CSV table of C-alpha atoms in Angstrom, one decimal:
chain,number,residue,atom,x,y,z
A,6,MET,CA,181.6,20.8,166.5
A,7,ARG,CA,185.1,21.6,167.8
A,8,HIS,CA,185.6,21.3,171.5
A,9,SER,CA,188.0,23.5,173.7
A,10,LYS,CA,190.6,21.4,175.4
A,11,LEU,CA,193.4,22.2,178.0
A,12,ILE,CA,196.6,22.4,176.2
A,13,TYR,CA,199.6,20.9,178.0
A,14,ILE,CA,203.1,22.3,177.2
A,15,THR,CA,206.2,20.5,178.4
A,16,ARG,CA,208.5,22.9,180.3
A,17,ALA,CA,212.3,22.8,180.4
A,18,ASP,CA,212.4,21.5,183.9
A,19,GLY,CA,210.2,18.4,182.9
A,20,TYR,CA,207.0,19.5,184.4
A,21,LEU,CA,203.8,20.4,182.5
A,22,CYS,CA,202.2,23.7,182.1
A,23,MET,CA,198.4,23.5,182.1
A,24,ILE,CA,197.8,26.1,179.4
A,25,ASP,CA,199.0,27.6,176.2
A,26,ALA,CA,198.9,31.2,177.2
A,27,THR,CA,199.1,32.4,173.5
A,28,LYS,CA,195.6,31.4,173.0
A,29,LEU,CA,194.2,33.4,175.9
A,30,ASP,CA,192.8,36.9,175.8
A,31,ASP,CA,193.8,39.6,178.3
A,32,ASP,CA,190.7,39.2,180.4
A,33,LYS,CA,191.3,35.6,181.0
A,34,LYS,CA,195.0,36.1,181.8
A,35,ILE,CA,194.0,38.7,184.5
A,36,LYS,CA,191.6,36.3,185.8
A,37,ILE,CA,194.1,33.6,186.1
A,38,LEU,CA,196.8,36.0,187.8
A,39,GLU,CA,194.0,37.3,190.2
A,40,LYS,CA,193.1,33.5,191.2
A,41,ALA,CA,196.9,32.9,191.8
A,42,ILE,CA,197.2,36.0,194.1
A,43,GLU,CA,194.1,35.1,196.0
A,44,LYS,CA,195.7,31.8,197.0
A,45,PHE,CA,199.3,32.7,197.4
A,46,GLY,CA,199.7,36.4,197.5
A,47,LYS,CA,201.5,39.0,195.2
A,48,ALA,CA,204.9,38.6,196.8
A,49,TYR,CA,205.1,34.9,196.5
A,50,ILE,CA,203.9,35.0,192.7
A,51,ALA,CA,206.3,37.7,192.0
A,52,GLN,CA,209.2,35.9,193.4
A,53,LYS,CA,208.5,32.5,191.7
A,54,CYS,CA,207.7,34.1,188.3
A,55,GLY,CA,210.6,36.6,188.2
A,56,VAL,CA,208.8,39.9,188.2
A,57,SER,CA,208.4,42.6,190.9
A,58,ARG,CA,205.2,43.4,192.9
A,59,GLN,CA,204.8,46.7,191.2
A,60,THR,CA,204.7,45.0,187.9
A,61,ILE,CA,202.0,42.6,188.9
A,62,TYR,CA,200.0,45.7,190.4
A,63,ARG,CA,200.4,47.4,187.1
A,64,TYR,CA,199.1,44.2,185.2
A,65,LEU,CA,196.1,44.1,187.4
A,66,LYS,CA,195.3,47.8,186.8
A,67,ARG,CA,195.8,47.3,183.1
A,68,GLU,CA,198.5,50.0,183.0
A,69,ILE,CA,200.7,47.4,181.0
A,70,GLN,CA,198.3,46.5,178.3
A,71,SER,CA,200.1,43.3,177.1
A,72,ILE,CA,200.9,40.6,179.8
A,73,PRO,CA,203.7,38.3,178.6
A,74,ASN,CA,202.6,34.9,177.6
A,75,GLU,CA,205.6,33.2,179.6
A,76,PHE,CA,204.5,35.0,182.9
A,77,ILE,CA,201.1,33.6,182.6
A,78,GLN,CA,202.1,30.3,182.0
A,79,CYS,CA,204.3,30.5,185.1
A,80,VAL,CA,201.4,31.8,187.1
A,81,SER,CA,199.1,29.0,185.7
A,82,ASN,CA,201.3,26.4,187.4
A,83,PHE,CA,200.0,27.5,190.8
A,84,LEU,CA,196.3,26.7,189.8
A,85,SER,CA,194.6,23.3,189.6
A,86,ILE,CA,193.3,22.1,186.4
A,87,GLU,CA,189.8,22.5,187.7
A,88,GLU,CA,190.4,26.2,188.5
A,89,LEU,CA,192.0,26.8,185.1
A,90,GLY,CA,189.1,25.1,183.5
A,91,ASP,CA,186.6,27.3,185.2
A,92,ILE,CA,188.5,30.5,184.1
A,93,VAL,CA,189.5,29.5,180.4
A,94,TYR,CA,186.5,27.5,179.3
A,95,GLY,CA,184.0,27.9,182.0
A,96,LEU,CA,183.9,24.2,182.8
A,97,ARG,CA,182.5,22.9,186.0
A,98,THR,CA,183.9,19.6,186.7
A,99,VAL,CA,181.6,19.1,189.8
A,100,GLU,CA,178.9,18.6,187.4
A,101,VAL,CA,180.4,15.4,186.2
A,102,ASP,CA,179.1,12.6,188.5
A,103,GLU,CA,179.5,8.9,188.8
A,104,ASN,CA,176.4,8.3,186.5
A,105,ILE,CA,178.1,10.1,183.5
A,106,VAL,CA,181.3,8.4,184.1
A,107,LEU,CA,179.5,4.9,184.0
A,108,SER,CA,177.6,6.0,180.9
A,109,VAL,CA,180.8,6.9,179.1
A,110,ILE,CA,182.2,3.4,180.2
A,111,VAL,CA,179.1,1.6,178.8
A,112,LYS,CA,179.2,3.4,175.5
A,113,MET,CA,182.9,2.6,175.2
A,114,LYS,CA,182.2,-1.2,175.5
A,115,ARG,CA,179.4,-1.0,173.1
A,116,ASP,CA,180.6,1.3,170.4
A,117,PRO,CA,184.2,0.4,169.0
A,118,ASN,CA,184.3,3.8,167.1
A,119,PHE,CA,183.7,5.8,170.3
A,120,ARG,CA,186.1,3.6,172.2
A,121,ALA,CA,188.9,4.3,169.8
A,122,PHE,CA,188.1,8.0,169.8
A,123,PHE,CA,187.9,8.3,173.6
A,124,LEU,CA,191.0,6.2,174.3
A,125,SER,CA,192.9,8.2,171.7
A,126,LEU,CA,192.0,11.4,173.5
A,127,MET,CA,192.7,9.9,176.9
A,128,ASN,CA,196.2,9.0,175.7
A,129,GLN,CA,196.8,12.4,174.0
A,130,PHE,CA,196.0,14.6,177.0
A,131,LEU,CA,196.3,12.3,180.0
A,132,GLY,CA,198.6,9.8,178.8
A,133,GLU,CA,201.2,10.7,181.5
A,134,TYR,CA,198.6,10.2,184.2
A,135,ILE,CA,197.4,6.9,182.9
A,136,GLN,CA,200.9,5.6,182.6
A,137,ASP,CA,201.8,6.8,186.1
A,138,ALA,CA,198.5,5.9,187.7
A,139,SER,CA,199.8,3.1,189.9
A,140,THR,CA,202.7,5.1,191.3
A,141,SER,CA,201.3,8.7,191.4
A,142,TYR,CA,198.6,10.4,193.2
A,143,VAL,CA,196.5,13.5,191.9
A,144,ILE,CA,195.5,15.9,194.7
A,145,THR,CA,191.8,17.0,194.4
A,146,LYS,CA,190.1,20.0,195.7
A,147,ASP,CA,188.2,17.5,198.1
A,148,ASP,CA,191.7,16.2,199.4
A,149,VAL,CA,192.7,19.7,200.2
A,150,ASP,CA,189.6,20.8,201.9
A,151,ARG,CA,189.4,17.5,204.0
A,152,PHE,CA,193.2,17.9,205.1
A,153,LEU,CA,192.8,21.7,206.0
A,154,ASN,CA,189.6,20.8,208.1
A,155,TYR,CA,191.6,18.0,209.8
A,156,VAL,CA,194.5,20.3,210.7
A,157,LYS,CA,192.2,23.1,212.0
A,158,ALA,CA,190.2,20.7,214.1
A,159,THR,CA,193.2,19.0,215.7
A,160,LYS,CA,196.0,21.8,215.9
A,161,SER,CA,196.3,25.1,217.4
A,162,ASN,CA,195.3,28.2,215.3
A,163,ILE,CA,198.8,29.2,214.9
A,164,THR,CA,199.9,25.7,213.9
A,165,TYR,CA,196.9,25.5,211.5
A,166,LYS,CA,198.0,28.7,209.8
A,167,THR,CA,201.7,27.4,209.4
A,168,ILE,CA,200.7,24.1,207.9
A,169,LYS,CA,198.1,25.8,205.6
A,170,ASN,CA,200.7,28.1,204.3
A,171,TYR,CA,203.3,25.4,203.6
A,172,PHE,CA,200.8,23.0,202.4
A,173,LEU,CA,199.2,25.2,199.7
A,174,LYS,CA,202.6,26.1,198.3
A,175,ILE,CA,203.9,22.6,198.3
A,176,ILE,CA,201.0,21.1,196.3
A,177,ALA,CA,201.2,24.1,193.7
A,178,GLU,CA,204.9,23.6,193.3
A,179,LEU,CA,204.4,19.7,192.8
A,180,ASN,CA,201.6,20.4,190.4
A,181,TYR,CA,199.2,18.7,192.5
A,182,THR,CA,200.7,15.2,191.8
A,183,LEU,CA,202.7,13.2,194.2
A,184,THR,CA,205.1,10.5,193.2
A,185,ALA,CA,208.0,9.0,195.2
A,186,GLN,CA,210.6,10.4,193.0
A,187,ARG,CA,209.0,13.7,192.6
A,188,ILE,CA,208.7,14.2,196.4
A,189,LYS,CA,212.5,13.1,197.1
A,190,ASP,CA,213.6,15.5,194.3
A,191,TYR,CA,211.5,18.4,195.8
A,192,ILE,CA,212.7,17.8,199.3
A,193,THR,CA,216.2,17.5,198.1
A,194,LYS,CA,215.8,20.8,196.3
A,195,GLN,CA,214.5,22.5,199.4
A,196,MET,CA,217.3,21.1,201.6
A,197,ALA,CA,219.8,23.1,199.3
A,198,ILE,CA,217.8,26.2,200.2
A,199,SER,CA,217.2,25.7,203.8
A,200,LYS,CA,217.1,22.7,206.0
A,201,GLY,CA,214.7,24.2,208.3
A,202,ARG,CA,212.2,24.7,205.4
A,203,ALA,CA,212.8,21.2,204.2
A,204,TYR,CA,212.0,19.9,207.8
A,205,HIS,CA,208.5,21.6,207.8
A,206,ILE,CA,207.9,20.4,204.3
A,207,SER,CA,208.6,16.8,205.0
A,208,LYS,CA,206.5,16.9,208.1
A,209,VAL,CA,203.5,18.4,206.3
A,210,LEU,CA,203.8,15.9,203.4
A,211,LYS,CA,204.0,13.0,205.9
A,212,LEU,CA,200.8,14.4,207.7
A,213,PHE,CA,199.0,14.7,204.4
A,214,ILE,CA,199.8,11.1,203.0
A,215,LYS,CA,199.1,9.6,206.4
A,216,GLU,CA,195.6,11.4,206.9
A,217,ILE,CA,194.4,11.5,203.4
A,218,ILE,CA,196.0,9.4,200.9
A,219,ILE,CA,196.6,6.2,203.0
A,220,PRO,CA,192.9,5.9,204.0
A,221,LYS,CA,191.9,6.1,200.2
A,222,ASN,CA,194.8,4.1,198.8
A,223,SER,CA,196.7,2.0,201.3
A,224,SER,CA,199.3,0.6,198.9
A,225,LEU,CA,200.2,3.7,197.1
A,226,GLY,CA,199.9,5.8,200.2
A,227,ARG,CA,202.4,3.9,202.1
A,228,GLU,CA,204.7,3.8,199.1
A,229,LEU,CA,204.8,7.5,199.3
A,230,TYR,CA,205.0,7.7,203.0
A,231,ASN,CA,208.0,5.4,203.1
A,232,SER,CA,209.7,7.0,200.1
A,233,PHE,CA,211.3,9.8,202.2
A,234,LYS,CA,212.1,10.5,205.8
A,235,THR,CA,211.3,13.6,207.9
A,236,ILE,CA,214.4,15.9,207.7
A,237,LYS,CA,216.4,16.2,210.9
A,238,VAL,CA,217.4,19.7,211.9
A,239,GLU,CA,219.8,20.2,214.9
A,240,LYS,CA,218.2,22.9,217.0
A,241,GLU,CA,220.8,25.7,217.2
A,242,TYR,CA,218.5,28.0,219.4
A,243,SER,CA,218.8,27.8,223.2
A,244,PRO,CA,216.3,29.5,225.5
A,245,GLU,CA,217.5,32.6,227.0
A,246,HIS,CA,218.7,32.7,230.7
A,247,LEU,CA,216.1,34.8,232.2
A,248,SER,CA,215.9,36.1,235.8
A,249,LEU,CA,212.7,37.0,237.8
A,250,GLU,CA,213.8,40.5,238.4
A,251,ASP,CA,214.5,41.1,234.8
A,252,LEU,CA,211.0,39.8,233.8
A,253,LYS,CA,209.5,42.1,236.7
A,254,LYS,CA,211.2,45.1,235.1
A,255,ILE,CA,209.9,44.2,231.7
A,256,PHE,CA,206.5,43.6,232.8
A,257,ASN,CA,206.5,47.2,234.6
A,258,SER,CA,207.9,48.6,231.4
A,259,ILE,CA,205.1,47.3,229.0
A,260,GLU,CA,202.8,50.2,228.1
A,261,HIS,CA,199.8,48.3,226.4
A,262,LEU,CA,197.7,46.9,229.2
A,263,GLY,CA,196.5,44.0,227.1
A,264,ALA,CA,200.2,43.1,226.5
A,265,LYS,CA,201.0,43.5,230.1
A,266,ALA,CA,198.3,40.9,231.0
A,267,PHE,CA,199.5,38.7,228.3
A,268,PHE,CA,203.0,38.7,229.4
A,269,LEU,CA,202.1,38.3,233.1
A,270,ILE,CA,200.1,35.1,232.4
A,271,LEU,CA,202.8,33.7,230.2
A,272,ALA,CA,205.5,34.3,232.8
A,273,GLU,CA,203.6,33.0,235.8
A,274,THR,CA,202.0,29.9,234.2
A,275,GLY,CA,204.6,28.7,231.7
A,276,LEU,CA,201.7,27.9,229.2
A,277,ARG,CA,202.2,27.8,225.6
A,278,VAL,CA,201.8,31.2,223.7
A,279,GLY,CA,199.0,29.9,221.5
A,280,GLU,CA,197.1,28.5,224.6
A,281,VAL,CA,197.2,32.0,226.3
A,282,LEU,CA,196.4,33.8,223.1
A,283,ASN,CA,193.4,31.8,222.5
A,284,LEU,CA,192.0,31.9,226.0
A,285,ARG,CA,188.2,33.0,226.5
A,286,VAL,CA,187.1,34.9,229.5
A,287,GLU,CA,184.9,32.0,230.5
A,288,GLN,CA,188.0,29.8,231.0
A,289,ILE,CA,189.2,31.9,233.9
A,290,ASP,CA,187.6,31.2,237.4
A,291,PHE,CA,188.7,34.3,239.2
A,292,GLU,CA,187.2,33.1,242.5
A,293,HIS,CA,189.0,29.9,242.7
A,294,ARG,CA,192.1,31.2,240.6
A,295,ILE,CA,191.9,28.6,238.0
A,296,ILE,CA,192.6,28.7,234.3
A,297,HIS,CA,190.8,25.8,232.4
A,298,ILE,CA,192.8,25.0,229.3
A,299,SER,CA,190.8,21.9,228.4
A,300,LYS,CA,192.9,20.8,225.6
A,301,VAL,CA,194.2,17.3,224.8
A,302,SER,CA,196.0,15.9,221.8
A,303,GLU,CA,198.2,13.0,221.1
A,304,THR,CA,201.3,14.9,222.4
A,305,LYS,CA,199.9,17.5,224.6
A,306,ARG,CA,197.9,17.7,227.6
A,307,ALA,CA,196.9,21.1,229.0
A,308,TYR,CA,194.9,20.2,232.2
A,309,ILE,CA,194.5,23.3,234.4
A,310,SER,CA,196.7,26.1,235.5
A,311,PHE,CA,196.4,28.4,238.2
A,312,LEU,CA,196.8,32.3,239.1
A,313,HIS,CA,198.4,33.9,242.1
A,314,GLU,CA,195.9,35.9,244.3
A,315,SER,CA,197.7,39.1,243.5
A,316,THR,CA,197.5,38.2,239.9
A,317,ALA,CA,193.9,37.2,240.0
A,318,LYS,CA,192.9,40.6,241.7
A,319,TRP,CA,194.9,42.6,239.2
A,320,LEU,CA,193.4,41.0,236.2
A,321,LYS,CA,190.0,41.4,237.5
A,322,ASP,CA,190.2,45.0,239.0
A,323,VAL,CA,192.6,46.4,236.3
A,324,TYR,CA,192.8,44.5,233.2
A,325,LEU,CA,189.0,43.4,232.7
A,326,PRO,CA,187.5,46.8,232.9
A,327,TYR,CA,190.1,48.0,230.3
A,328,ARG,CA,189.3,45.1,228.1
A,329,GLU,CA,185.7,45.7,228.5
A,330,GLU,CA,186.1,49.3,227.4
A,331,PHE,CA,188.3,48.2,224.4
A,332,VAL,CA,185.4,45.8,223.2
A,333,ASN,CA,182.7,48.3,223.5
A,334,LYS,CA,184.8,50.9,221.7
A,335,TYR,CA,185.6,48.7,218.7
A,336,GLU,CA,182.7,46.3,218.4
A,337,LYS,CA,181.1,48.2,215.7
A,338,LYS,CA,184.4,48.4,213.5
A,339,ILE,CA,184.9,44.7,214.0
A,340,ARG,CA,181.4,44.0,212.6
A,341,ASN,CA,182.2,46.1,209.6
A,342,ILE,CA,185.2,43.8,208.6
A,343,ASN,CA,183.3,40.7,208.5
A,344,ILE,CA,184.7,39.0,211.7
A,345,ASN,CA,182.7,36.8,214.0
A,346,VAL,CA,182.1,39.5,216.5
A,347,GLU,CA,180.5,37.1,219.3
A,348,VAL,CA,183.6,34.9,219.1
A,349,TRP,CA,186.0,38.0,219.2
A,350,LYS,CA,184.1,39.4,222.2
A,351,LYS,CA,184.7,36.2,224.2
A,352,ARG,CA,188.5,36.3,223.8
A,353,LEU,CA,190.5,37.2,226.9
A,354,PHE,CA,192.8,39.1,224.7
A,355,PRO,CA,190.7,40.7,221.9
A,356,PHE,CA,193.8,42.8,220.8
A,357,SER,CA,196.0,42.4,217.7
A,358,GLU,CA,198.6,39.8,218.5
A,359,ASN,CA,201.2,41.7,216.5
A,360,ASP,CA,200.5,45.0,218.6
A,361,MET,CA,200.9,43.0,221.8
A,362,ARG,CA,204.1,41.3,220.7
A,363,LYS,CA,205.6,44.5,219.4
A,364,THR,CA,204.9,46.4,222.8
A,365,ILE,CA,206.4,43.4,224.7
A,366,LYS,CA,209.5,43.6,222.5
A,367,ASN,CA,209.9,47.3,223.0
A,368,ALA,CA,210.0,46.8,226.8
A,369,MET,CA,212.5,43.9,226.3
A,370,TRP,CA,214.9,46.3,224.4
A,371,LYS,CA,214.4,48.9,227.1
A,372,ILE,CA,215.3,46.7,229.7
A,373,LEU,CA,217.7,44.1,228.5
A,374,LYS,CA,218.9,45.9,225.1
A,375,ARG,CA,218.0,42.7,223.3
A,376,GLU,CA,214.7,40.5,222.7
A,377,PHE,CA,214.0,36.9,223.3
A,378,ARG,CA,211.1,34.6,222.3
A,379,LEU,CA,207.9,34.6,224.2
A,380,TYR,CA,208.3,30.7,224.3
A,381,ASP,CA,211.3,31.2,226.4
A,382,LEU,CA,209.0,32.2,229.2
A,383,ARG,CA,207.8,28.5,229.3
A,384,SER,CA,211.4,27.4,229.7
A,385,PHE,CA,212.0,30.1,232.4
A,386,PHE,CA,208.8,28.7,234.5
A,387,ALA,CA,210.1,25.1,234.3
A,388,SER,CA,213.5,26.1,235.3
A,389,TYR,CA,212.5,28.3,238.2
A,390,MET,CA,210.1,25.6,239.5
A,391,LEU,CA,212.9,22.9,239.4
A,392,LYS,CA,215.4,25.2,241.1
A,393,GLN,CA,212.7,25.4,244.1
A,394,GLY,CA,212.9,21.7,244.3
A,395,VAL,CA,209.6,20.9,242.7
A,396,SER,CA,209.2,17.3,241.1
A,397,PRO,CA,209.6,17.4,237.2
A,398,MET,CA,206.2,15.6,237.2
A,399,ILE,CA,204.5,18.4,238.9
A,400,VAL,CA,206.1,20.8,236.4
A,401,ASN,CA,204.9,18.7,233.4
A,402,LEU,CA,201.4,18.5,234.8
A,403,LEU,CA,201.2,22.4,235.6
A,404,GLN,CA,202.5,23.1,231.9
A,405,GLY,CA,200.4,20.5,230.2
A,406,ARG,CA,203.3,18.5,229.0
A,407,ALA,CA,202.4,15.0,230.1
A,408,PRO,CA,200.8,13.0,227.4
A,409,PRO,CA,197.2,11.9,228.0
A,410,GLN,CA,197.9,8.1,228.3
A,411,GLN,CA,200.9,8.6,230.5
A,412,PHE,CA,199.1,11.1,232.7
A,413,GLN,CA,196.3,8.6,233.2
A,414,ILE,CA,198.5,5.7,234.1
A,415,LEU,CA,200.5,7.9,236.7
A,416,GLN,CA,197.2,9.2,238.1
A,417,ASN,CA,195.7,5.7,238.4
A,418,HIS,CA,198.5,3.8,239.6
A,419,TYR,CA,201.8,5.7,240.6
A,420,PHE,CA,201.1,9.4,241.3
A,421,VAL,CA,198.0,10.7,242.7
A,422,VAL,CA,197.8,14.3,243.1
A,423,SER,CA,194.5,16.2,243.5
A,424,ASP,CA,193.7,19.7,241.8
A,425,ILE,CA,194.1,21.2,245.2
A,426,GLU,CA,197.4,19.8,245.9
A,427,LEU,CA,198.4,20.9,242.4
A,428,GLN,CA,197.4,24.4,243.4
A,429,GLN,CA,199.3,24.3,246.6
A,430,TYR,CA,202.5,23.6,244.7
A,431,TYR,CA,201.8,26.4,242.2
A,432,ASP,CA,201.1,29.0,245.1
A,433,LYS,CA,204.3,28.0,247.0
A,434,TYR,CA,206.8,27.8,244.1
A,435,ALA,CA,205.6,29.5,240.8
A,436,PRO,CA,207.1,32.9,239.9
A,437,ARG,CA,205.3,36.1,240.7
A,438,LEU,CA,205.5,39.3,239.0
A,439,LEU,CA,203.3,41.3,241.2
């Protein structure tokens, strides 16, 4: 009986296509396109394969009956061999376990004819991988899942989304195979396009190799890790010079009450945008005017922050009733779009982040005739406190900037400050918009 096989075609750029599109029917071409769009989106696939998004839309709607083979071969490069196998041949690689692999090895040892047949197939279809096995690493679905789970558990939601977006595109463009030379060539190519992009790509690859490959294959992992350096990018952006009076005017001009509260907390605490955005109502102690961030990582320590008395009163009397009304109004609609309603209901800011940012930017343009990054409010807070004569260490503690180990050493041996004293510094020197 003749068995179907994935057919590898050498492309002009030296990489391998996983399929021969001339042997596919239209249904399978559509499934390949749908799977690639599910992973990377229409815009990305359209850009990489040289067609318009409208053309892709017409392919999916079957308004164009014949999909070009060259286009599908390009699209197939963004899928793993397992995904293509499932679509093209209905193969399920997860059904091949260790016992089957051992059985094949035993049969190869005992049966010379089978051994010759099997090795011939391996050389024909996997020769490149066998030859490069000691210097290359093939990324599996398990590797992808483990890495994304690690990032999700250790990074903020915004950082997780950024890394995920970069990572999935990187491994697709590298055909799920890492070698020292391929990584260097890839980063060099990205450098020519954008140093900023190359910087993010090099950081993501370093993190993946460190957390996933090195624990599995130490020698190969370290070879890959040391084969390239994290791209250095000179920071061209300088934080805006902001005055307290300008921030007060912007605050008073913000129309969206949720965005108003969001802006108020950012300006008066100097916390990171992601930290404020992800706050839950239960993290705010309105009686004692304390924000419990409770976040510790290798580079960040967000201990606790505080609210001014007037701010706590405004949030409690004005903002929370508005928020409660919003939650009650849209809870049913949220349930219908398959979002975890219980988690959503606990958020201090259950609104669309884009809507809040847009409203704040409109207020910036109205007052300043320009806009600045919300992250600049963090710089404003630090500068404002330092100008009041507050110790840099106090500022670092209030903004969660002291690393955990450094914080512990300072607290235990050199710099003892209680939560009450920290709040006293805040009450006396922190900026007030109300």
